[in-house]
XYZ file of C-alpha atoms in Angstrom:
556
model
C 120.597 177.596 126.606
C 117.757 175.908 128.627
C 114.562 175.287 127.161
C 111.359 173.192 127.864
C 110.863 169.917 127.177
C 109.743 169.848 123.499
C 109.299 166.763 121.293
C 109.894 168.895 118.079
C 114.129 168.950 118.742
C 113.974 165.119 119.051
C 115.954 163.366 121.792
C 117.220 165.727 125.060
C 118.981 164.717 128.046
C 116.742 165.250 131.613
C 119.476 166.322 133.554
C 121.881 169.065 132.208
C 124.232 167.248 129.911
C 124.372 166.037 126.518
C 124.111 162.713 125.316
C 126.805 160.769 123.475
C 127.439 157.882 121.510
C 128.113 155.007 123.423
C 131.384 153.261 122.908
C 130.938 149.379 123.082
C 134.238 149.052 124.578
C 132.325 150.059 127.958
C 129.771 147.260 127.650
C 132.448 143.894 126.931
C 132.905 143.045 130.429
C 129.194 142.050 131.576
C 128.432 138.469 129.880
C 125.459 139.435 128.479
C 125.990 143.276 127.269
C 128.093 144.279 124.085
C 129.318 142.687 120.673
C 126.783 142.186 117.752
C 123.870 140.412 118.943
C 123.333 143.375 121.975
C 121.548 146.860 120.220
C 120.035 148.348 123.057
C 121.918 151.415 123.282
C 121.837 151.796 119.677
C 118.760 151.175 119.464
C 117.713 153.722 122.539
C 119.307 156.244 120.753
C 117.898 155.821 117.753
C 113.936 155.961 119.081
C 112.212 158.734 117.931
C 108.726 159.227 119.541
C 106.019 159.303 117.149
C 103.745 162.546 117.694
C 100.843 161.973 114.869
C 98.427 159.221 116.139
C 94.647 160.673 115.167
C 92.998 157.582 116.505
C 91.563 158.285 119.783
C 92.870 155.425 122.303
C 91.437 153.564 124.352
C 93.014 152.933 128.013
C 91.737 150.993 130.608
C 93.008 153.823 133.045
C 93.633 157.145 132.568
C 96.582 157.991 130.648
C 98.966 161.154 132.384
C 100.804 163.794 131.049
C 104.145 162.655 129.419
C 105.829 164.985 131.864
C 104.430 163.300 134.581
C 104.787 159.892 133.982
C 106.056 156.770 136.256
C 109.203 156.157 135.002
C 111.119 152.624 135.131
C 113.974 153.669 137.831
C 116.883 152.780 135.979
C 118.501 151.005 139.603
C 115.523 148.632 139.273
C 117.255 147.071 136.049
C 120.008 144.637 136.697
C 122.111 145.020 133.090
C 122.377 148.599 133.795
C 123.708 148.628 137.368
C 126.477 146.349 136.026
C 126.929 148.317 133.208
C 127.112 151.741 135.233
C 129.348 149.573 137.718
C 127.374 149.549 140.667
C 127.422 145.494 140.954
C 129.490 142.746 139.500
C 128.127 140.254 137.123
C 127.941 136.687 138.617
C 126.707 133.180 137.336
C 123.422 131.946 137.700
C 122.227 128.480 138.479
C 118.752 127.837 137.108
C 117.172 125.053 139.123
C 113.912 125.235 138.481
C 112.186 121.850 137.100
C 112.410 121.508 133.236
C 110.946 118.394 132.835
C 108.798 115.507 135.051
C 110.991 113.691 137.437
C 111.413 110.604 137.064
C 108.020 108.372 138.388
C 106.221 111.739 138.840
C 103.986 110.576 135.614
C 103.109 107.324 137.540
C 102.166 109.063 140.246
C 99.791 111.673 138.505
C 98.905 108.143 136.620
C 97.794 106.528 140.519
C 95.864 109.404 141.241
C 93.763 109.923 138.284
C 92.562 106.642 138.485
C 90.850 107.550 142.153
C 87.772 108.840 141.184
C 87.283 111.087 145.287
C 90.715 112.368 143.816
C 89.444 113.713 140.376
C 86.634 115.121 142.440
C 88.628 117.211 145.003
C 90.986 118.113 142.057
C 88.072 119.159 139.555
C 86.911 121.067 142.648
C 89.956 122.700 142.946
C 89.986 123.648 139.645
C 93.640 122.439 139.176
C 92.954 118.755 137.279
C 94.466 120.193 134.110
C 97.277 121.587 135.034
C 98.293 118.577 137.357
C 98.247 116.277 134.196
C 99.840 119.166 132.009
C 102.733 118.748 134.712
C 103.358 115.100 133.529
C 104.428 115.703 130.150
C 105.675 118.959 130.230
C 109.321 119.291 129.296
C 110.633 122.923 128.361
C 114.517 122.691 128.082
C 115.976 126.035 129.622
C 118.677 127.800 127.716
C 120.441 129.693 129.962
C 121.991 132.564 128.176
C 118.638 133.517 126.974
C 117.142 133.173 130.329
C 119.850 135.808 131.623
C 119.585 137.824 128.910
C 115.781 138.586 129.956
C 116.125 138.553 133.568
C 118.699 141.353 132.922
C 116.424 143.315 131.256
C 113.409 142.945 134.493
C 112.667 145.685 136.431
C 112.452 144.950 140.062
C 110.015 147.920 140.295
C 107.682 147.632 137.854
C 107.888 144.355 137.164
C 108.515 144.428 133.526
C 111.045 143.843 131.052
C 113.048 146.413 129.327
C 113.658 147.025 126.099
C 114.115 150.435 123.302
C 110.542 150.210 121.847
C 108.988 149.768 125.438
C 108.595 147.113 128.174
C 106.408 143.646 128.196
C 106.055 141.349 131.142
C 104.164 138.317 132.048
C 100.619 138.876 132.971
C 97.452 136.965 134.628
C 96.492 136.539 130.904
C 99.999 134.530 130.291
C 99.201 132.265 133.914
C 95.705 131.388 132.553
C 96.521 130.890 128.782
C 99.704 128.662 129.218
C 99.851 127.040 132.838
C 95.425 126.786 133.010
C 95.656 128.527 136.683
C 92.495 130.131 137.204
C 92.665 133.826 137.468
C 90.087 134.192 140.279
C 88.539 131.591 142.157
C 86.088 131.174 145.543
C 88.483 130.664 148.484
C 90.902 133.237 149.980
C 93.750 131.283 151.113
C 95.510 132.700 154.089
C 98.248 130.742 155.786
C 98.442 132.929 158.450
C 94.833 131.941 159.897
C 94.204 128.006 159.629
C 91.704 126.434 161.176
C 92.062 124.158 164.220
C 91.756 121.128 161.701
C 94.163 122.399 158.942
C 96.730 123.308 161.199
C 96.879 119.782 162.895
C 96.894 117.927 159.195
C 99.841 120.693 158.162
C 101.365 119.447 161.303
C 101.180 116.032 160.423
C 103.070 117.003 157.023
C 105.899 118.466 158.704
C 106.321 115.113 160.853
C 105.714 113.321 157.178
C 108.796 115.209 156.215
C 110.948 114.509 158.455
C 110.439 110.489 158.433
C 110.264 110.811 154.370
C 113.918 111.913 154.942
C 114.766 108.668 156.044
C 113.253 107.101 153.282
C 115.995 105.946 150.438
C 115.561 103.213 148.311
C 115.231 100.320 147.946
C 116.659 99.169 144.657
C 119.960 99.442 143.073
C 121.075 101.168 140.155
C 120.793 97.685 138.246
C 117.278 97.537 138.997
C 117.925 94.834 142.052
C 116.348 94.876 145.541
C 118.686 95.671 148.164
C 118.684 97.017 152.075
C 116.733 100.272 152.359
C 119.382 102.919 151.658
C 119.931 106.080 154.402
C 118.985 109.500 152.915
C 120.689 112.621 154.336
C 118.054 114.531 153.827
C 114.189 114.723 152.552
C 114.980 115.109 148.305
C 112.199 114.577 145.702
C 112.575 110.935 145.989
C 112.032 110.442 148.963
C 108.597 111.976 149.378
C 107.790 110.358 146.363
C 108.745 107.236 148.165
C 106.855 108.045 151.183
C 103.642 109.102 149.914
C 103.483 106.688 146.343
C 105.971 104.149 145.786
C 109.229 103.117 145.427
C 110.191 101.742 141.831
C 113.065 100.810 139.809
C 114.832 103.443 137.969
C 114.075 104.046 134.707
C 115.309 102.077 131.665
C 116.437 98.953 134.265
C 115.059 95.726 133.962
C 114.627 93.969 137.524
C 115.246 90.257 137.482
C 112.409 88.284 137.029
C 110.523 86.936 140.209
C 111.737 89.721 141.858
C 109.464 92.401 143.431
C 108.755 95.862 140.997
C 107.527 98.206 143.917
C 107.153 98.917 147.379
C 104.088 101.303 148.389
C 105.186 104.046 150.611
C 103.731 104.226 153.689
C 101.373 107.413 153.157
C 100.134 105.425 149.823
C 96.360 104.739 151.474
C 96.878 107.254 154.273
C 94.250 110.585 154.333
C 96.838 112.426 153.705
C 97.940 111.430 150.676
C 96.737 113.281 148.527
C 98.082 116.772 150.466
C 101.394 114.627 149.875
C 100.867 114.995 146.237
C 99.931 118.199 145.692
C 102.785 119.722 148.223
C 105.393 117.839 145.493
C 103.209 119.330 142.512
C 102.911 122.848 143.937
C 106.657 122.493 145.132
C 107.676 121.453 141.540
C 105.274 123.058 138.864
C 103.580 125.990 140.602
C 106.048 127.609 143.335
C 109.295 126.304 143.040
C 111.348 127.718 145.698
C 114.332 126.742 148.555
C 114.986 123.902 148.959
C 115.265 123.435 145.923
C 116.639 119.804 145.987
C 113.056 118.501 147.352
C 109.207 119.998 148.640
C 109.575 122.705 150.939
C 106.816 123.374 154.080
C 105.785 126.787 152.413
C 102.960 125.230 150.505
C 101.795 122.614 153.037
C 98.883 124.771 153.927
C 97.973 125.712 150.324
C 98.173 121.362 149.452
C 95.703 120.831 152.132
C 93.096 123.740 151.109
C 93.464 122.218 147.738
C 93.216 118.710 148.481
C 89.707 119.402 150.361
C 88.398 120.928 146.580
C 88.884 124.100 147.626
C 88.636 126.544 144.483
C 91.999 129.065 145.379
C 92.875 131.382 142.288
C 96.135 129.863 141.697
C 97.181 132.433 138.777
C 97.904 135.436 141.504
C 99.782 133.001 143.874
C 102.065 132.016 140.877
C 102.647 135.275 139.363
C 103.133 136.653 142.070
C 105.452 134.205 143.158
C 107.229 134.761 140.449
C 107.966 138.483 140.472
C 109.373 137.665 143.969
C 111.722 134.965 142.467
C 112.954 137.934 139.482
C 113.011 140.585 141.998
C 115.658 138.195 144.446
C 118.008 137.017 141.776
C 118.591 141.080 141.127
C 119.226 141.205 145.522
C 121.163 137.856 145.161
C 124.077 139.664 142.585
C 123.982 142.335 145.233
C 124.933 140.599 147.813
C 127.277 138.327 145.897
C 129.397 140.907 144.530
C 130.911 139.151 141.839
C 132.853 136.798 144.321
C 130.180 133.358 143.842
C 127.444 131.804 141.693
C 124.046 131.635 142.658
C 120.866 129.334 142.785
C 117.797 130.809 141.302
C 114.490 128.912 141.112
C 112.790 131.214 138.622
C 109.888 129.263 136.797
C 112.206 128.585 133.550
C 109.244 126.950 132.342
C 106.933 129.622 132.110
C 109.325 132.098 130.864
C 110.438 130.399 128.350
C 106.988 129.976 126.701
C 106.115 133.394 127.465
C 109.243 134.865 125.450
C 107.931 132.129 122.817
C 104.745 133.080 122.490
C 105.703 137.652 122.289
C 108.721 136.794 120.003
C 107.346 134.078 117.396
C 110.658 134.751 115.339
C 112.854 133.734 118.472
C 111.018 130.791 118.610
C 111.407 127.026 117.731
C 108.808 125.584 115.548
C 105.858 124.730 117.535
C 104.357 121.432 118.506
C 101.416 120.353 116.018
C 98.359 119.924 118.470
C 95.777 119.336 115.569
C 96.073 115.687 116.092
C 95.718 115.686 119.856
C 92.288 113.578 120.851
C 91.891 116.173 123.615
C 92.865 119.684 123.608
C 96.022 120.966 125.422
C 96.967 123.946 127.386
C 98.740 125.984 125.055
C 102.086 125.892 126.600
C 102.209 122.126 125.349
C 103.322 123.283 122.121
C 106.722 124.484 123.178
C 106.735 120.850 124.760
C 109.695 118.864 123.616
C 111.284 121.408 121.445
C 114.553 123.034 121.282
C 115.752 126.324 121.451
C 118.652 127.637 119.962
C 117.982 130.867 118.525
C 119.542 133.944 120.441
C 117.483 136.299 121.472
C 119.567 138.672 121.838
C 120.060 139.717 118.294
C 116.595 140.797 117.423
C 114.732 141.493 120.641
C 115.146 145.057 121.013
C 113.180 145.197 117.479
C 109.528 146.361 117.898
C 108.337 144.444 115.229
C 109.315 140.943 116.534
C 106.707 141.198 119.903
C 103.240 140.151 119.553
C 101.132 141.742 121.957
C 98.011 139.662 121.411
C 99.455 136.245 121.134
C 96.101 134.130 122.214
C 93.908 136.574 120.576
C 93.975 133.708 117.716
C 92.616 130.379 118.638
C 94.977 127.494 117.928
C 93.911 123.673 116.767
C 94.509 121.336 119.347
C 94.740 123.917 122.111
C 92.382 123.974 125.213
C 89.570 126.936 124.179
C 88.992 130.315 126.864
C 86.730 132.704 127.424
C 89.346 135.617 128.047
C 88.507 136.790 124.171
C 85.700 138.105 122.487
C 84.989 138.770 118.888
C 83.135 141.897 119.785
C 83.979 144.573 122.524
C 82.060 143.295 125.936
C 80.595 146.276 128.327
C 81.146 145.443 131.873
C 78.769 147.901 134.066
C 79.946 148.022 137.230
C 77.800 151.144 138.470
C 73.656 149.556 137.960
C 73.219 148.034 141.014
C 71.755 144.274 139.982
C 73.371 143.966 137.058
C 75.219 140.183 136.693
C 78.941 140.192 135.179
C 79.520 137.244 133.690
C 82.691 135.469 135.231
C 84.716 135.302 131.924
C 84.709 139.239 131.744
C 85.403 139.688 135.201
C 88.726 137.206 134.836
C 89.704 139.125 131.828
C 88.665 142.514 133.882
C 90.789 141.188 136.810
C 94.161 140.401 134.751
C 94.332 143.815 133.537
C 94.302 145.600 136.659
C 96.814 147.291 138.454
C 96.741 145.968 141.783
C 98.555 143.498 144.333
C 99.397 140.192 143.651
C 99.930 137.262 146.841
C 103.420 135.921 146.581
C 104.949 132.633 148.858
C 108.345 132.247 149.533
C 110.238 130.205 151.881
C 110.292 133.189 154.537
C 106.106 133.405 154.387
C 104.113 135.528 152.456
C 104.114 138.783 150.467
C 103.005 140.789 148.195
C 104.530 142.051 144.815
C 103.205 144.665 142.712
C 101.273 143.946 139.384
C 101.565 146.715 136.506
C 99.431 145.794 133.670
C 99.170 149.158 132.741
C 102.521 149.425 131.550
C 101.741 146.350 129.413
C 98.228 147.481 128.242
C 98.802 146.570 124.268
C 98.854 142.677 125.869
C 95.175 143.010 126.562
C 94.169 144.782 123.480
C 93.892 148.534 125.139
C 96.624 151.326 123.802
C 99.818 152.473 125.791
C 99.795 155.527 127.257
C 102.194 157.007 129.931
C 101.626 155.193 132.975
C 100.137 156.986 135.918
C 101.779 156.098 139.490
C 101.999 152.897 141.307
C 99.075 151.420 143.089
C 99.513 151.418 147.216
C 101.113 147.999 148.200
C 98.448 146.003 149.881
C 98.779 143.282 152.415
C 99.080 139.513 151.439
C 95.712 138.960 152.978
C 94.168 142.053 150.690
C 96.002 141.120 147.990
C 94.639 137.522 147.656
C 91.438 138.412 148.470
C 90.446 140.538 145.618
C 90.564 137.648 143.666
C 87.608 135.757 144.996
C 83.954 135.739 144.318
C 83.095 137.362 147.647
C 84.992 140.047 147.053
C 84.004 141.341 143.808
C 83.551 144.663 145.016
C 87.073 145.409 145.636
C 88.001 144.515 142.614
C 85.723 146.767 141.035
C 86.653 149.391 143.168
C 87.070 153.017 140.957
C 85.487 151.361 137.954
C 82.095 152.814 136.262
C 81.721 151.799 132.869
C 84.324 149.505 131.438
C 85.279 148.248 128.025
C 86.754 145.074 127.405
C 88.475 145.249 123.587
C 87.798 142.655 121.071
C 90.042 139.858 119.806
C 91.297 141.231 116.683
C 91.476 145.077 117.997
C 95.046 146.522 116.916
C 96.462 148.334 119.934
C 99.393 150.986 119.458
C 101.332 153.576 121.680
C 99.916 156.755 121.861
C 102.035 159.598 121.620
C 101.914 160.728 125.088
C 103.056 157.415 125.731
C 106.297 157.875 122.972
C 107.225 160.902 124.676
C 107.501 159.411 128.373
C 109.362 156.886 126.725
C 111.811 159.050 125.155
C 112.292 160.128 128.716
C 112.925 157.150 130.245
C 115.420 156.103 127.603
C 117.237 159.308 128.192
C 117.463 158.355 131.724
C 118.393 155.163 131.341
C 121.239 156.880 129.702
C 122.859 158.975 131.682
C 122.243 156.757 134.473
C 125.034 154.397 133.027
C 126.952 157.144 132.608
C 127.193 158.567 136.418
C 124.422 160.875 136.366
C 122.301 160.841 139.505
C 119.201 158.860 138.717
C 115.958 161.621 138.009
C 113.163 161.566 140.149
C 109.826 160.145 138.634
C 107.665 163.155 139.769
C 108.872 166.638 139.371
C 108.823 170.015 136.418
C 112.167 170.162 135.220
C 114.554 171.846 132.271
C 116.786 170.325 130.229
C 119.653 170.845 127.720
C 119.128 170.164 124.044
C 121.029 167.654 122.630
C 124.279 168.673 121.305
């Protein structure tokens, strides 16, 4: 018999057959599916959607009905188009930087000591996270790694799991990697001015002769003939543009010469040199991977004139793009070669650190630091060999509200609050502080910039899916925001442009630090949707649309 949709009869199928227990047997071939340590279908099974929440919530944006709600497409989630067979598994290569290169500490060393350098980089508002860059070291484990990269959703740009889905937000950019949220300059590629474009030129021509730069020292330590390079790597626009050294841990005879300046050392483009191998390495990793690539030439020579570009869209954004292509790399590989990915390993790995304390290694002990560090120093250095598998599909192990609690030793923000803040954007006059409108601007649903080695784009940002992470209750998700332009998409993000970022907003509410957020039940019952479609879509059934009335059987 058909009935309604009706929470009291627990768990239902959305299309017209009943669910079933899901025999693991089905799951062993996919590396990181079945076995012990993987409950997801268990778990999704098991969820029962709490209907008895008396607190009023409060939501950011409006909340829809349950019926109604955007659901995660279950064809945007890589584990379960292997599992339902629609694309073979294949192995990934993780290239992204783990730790400072060798010399890259020497050079951020050279260039702190130049005090029109500090300026422009002060200006820029990117001096921290340049030095945070020379000590960083976040070793990548790459089952773990795959195991959450699995679970993203290329649509929503979230990860999957029973209780719900988290994701990386501005809030994580500004907290761990110090990028500024919003910023003064809208940095478009696409229109440079006369002067730009001819010192973005002269980078490209810097490339190419950097390519011929190898070095010249031995692996002994010992001077020798300049060595040919194939091709322009890390080391030899480190060469080019700072100097070329020994390698590390050699001792050069004595009397003999230590290092050779590169030829850009005193030029006025050097420091555009240095930020293009920062932002290649640190900020934007992407093809080649082996050394800096021309996509951020432009952006190094905004920066290197002080320019203040919000650097937290550009990198999360950049970073969604880099998810979203290793799930249309195992597309196109079909199961028959590895692939490179330069997903910021870095980054996630702190991330999943900082939502899953249990999964974590001990952190670093800051307290002893003479100057306060940017919070993703304490995962610094230590190792990580807990799976994370086994216990991330419980809700209890993720934190929402991870920075909510100030930390000793770790650089302070103004993103919290220990009372609610009241942002009016409707009195004309009225001043918004610039902490409220950062933390205003990372929980918005909106458009986030994105480079990439083929130019620019723009990715679509979902905090409302995430909304516990900024201290405001989970309801069922209303549809997508329209897909703006790169151009639009940066722009919002700038002081000029305040307006558009307040676009649709009256009277907003900004929670305090130590507000407890939960799911409301609206929210629990979209869910329970969504898990039953994740369901049958592994099973065959034809995936549900996200909008529509429909019946459905009760489960059997």
């Amino acid at each position: 018999m058909m009935v309604i949709d009706d929470v009291e009869q627990g768990s239902k199928a959305i299309l017209q057959t009943s669910l079933r227990a899901l025999p693991a047997d089905e799951w062993l071939w996919a590396p990181y599916l079945g076995g012990s340590s993987d409950s997801f279908w268990r778990k999704a099974e098991a969820f029962v959607p709490e209907t008895e929440i008396p607190e009023e919530p409060l939501s950011l944006v409006p909340e829809v009905p349950h019926e109604e709600a955007d659901l995660i497409p279950p064809s945007s989630v890589l584990r379960f188009r292997v599992e339902r067979g629609d694309v073979l598994c294949c192995f990934i290569n993780y290239e992204a930087v783990s730790q400072a290169p060798a010399h890259w500490g020497d050079w951020v060393e050279s260039v702190l000591e130049d005090p029109a350098s500090v300026h422009a980089l002060t200006a820029a508002r990117v001096l921290e996270p340049v030095r945070l860059s020379a000590k960083l070291s976040i070793r990548r484990n790459n089952n773990n790694i795959d195991f959450m990269v699995s679970r993203w959703s290329r649509d929503t740009h979230t990860f999957v799991f029973p209780w719900g889905d988290c994701g990386p937000t501005l809030q994580d950019t500004a907290m761990m990697m110090r990028l500024s949220t919003r910023g003064s300059v809208a940095f478009d590629p696409s229109n440079l001015s006369s002067a730009d474009a001819r010192l973005v030129d002269r980078l490209r021509r810097a490339y190419t002769a950097a390519g011929k730069c190898g070095s010249r020292f031995d692996r002994e330590g010992r001077v020798r003939a300049p060595s040919k390079s194939g091709k322009t790597s890390w080391g030899c626009w480190l060469r080019y543009f700072f100097k070329d050294l020994p390698p590390l841990g050699t001792m050069p005879p004595a009397g003999q010469a230590t290092e050779f300046h590169g030829k850009m050392f005193d030029s006025d483009l050097h420091l555009a040199g240095f930020l293009v191998y920062w932002l290649s390495l640190f900020v934007i990793p992407d093809f080649p991977y082996e050394g800096p690539n021309h996509t951020v030439f432009p952006l190094a020579v905004s920066l290197a004139r002080g320019d203040f570009v919000p650097l937290g869209p550009l990198f999360l954004g950049s970073l969604f793009h880099r998810l979203d292509q290793v799930h249309a790399d195992t597309e196109r590989s079909l199961g028959h070669y590895d692939m490179v990915s330069v997903v910021h390993t870095q980054f996630l790995m702190a991330f999943c650190f900082e939502h899953f304390p249990s999964l974590a290694p001990s952190p670093v002990d800051l307290s002893w630091s003479e100057e306060p560090c940017p919070r993703i120093t304490r995962w610094s250095g230590v190792s990580s060999t807990k799976p994370w598998g086994r216990r991330i599909d419980d809700v209890g192990t993720f934190l929402p509200r991870p920075y909510a609690e100030p930390v000793e030793g770790v650089l302070p923000t103004s993103f919290f609050s220990e009372d609610d803040r009241i942002v009016d954007f409707q009195t004309d006059g009225v001043a918004v502080p610039s902490s409220a409108l950062a933390a205003f601007a990372a929980a918005c649903l909106c458009s986030l910039p994105a480079l990439c080695a083929e130019g620019t784009r723009s990715v679509l940002y979902r905090p409302d899916r995430v909304a516990r992470q900024f201290g405001y209750d989970q309801g069922a998700p209303g549809p997508a925001p329209p897909l703006k332009s790169y151009a639009e998409s940066h722009r919002r993000f700038t002081r000029a442009h305040v307006e558009e970022l307040a676009e649709g907003y009256d009277i907003v509410v900004l929670p305090r630090n130590d507000r407890e957020a939960f799911f409301t039940a609206n929210g629990r019952l979209a869910w329970r949707r969504n898990l039953d479609s994740f369901i049958n879509y592994v099973r065959g059934a034809p995936e549900v649309p996200v909008f529509q009335t429909f019946t459905i059987a009760t489960c059997l």
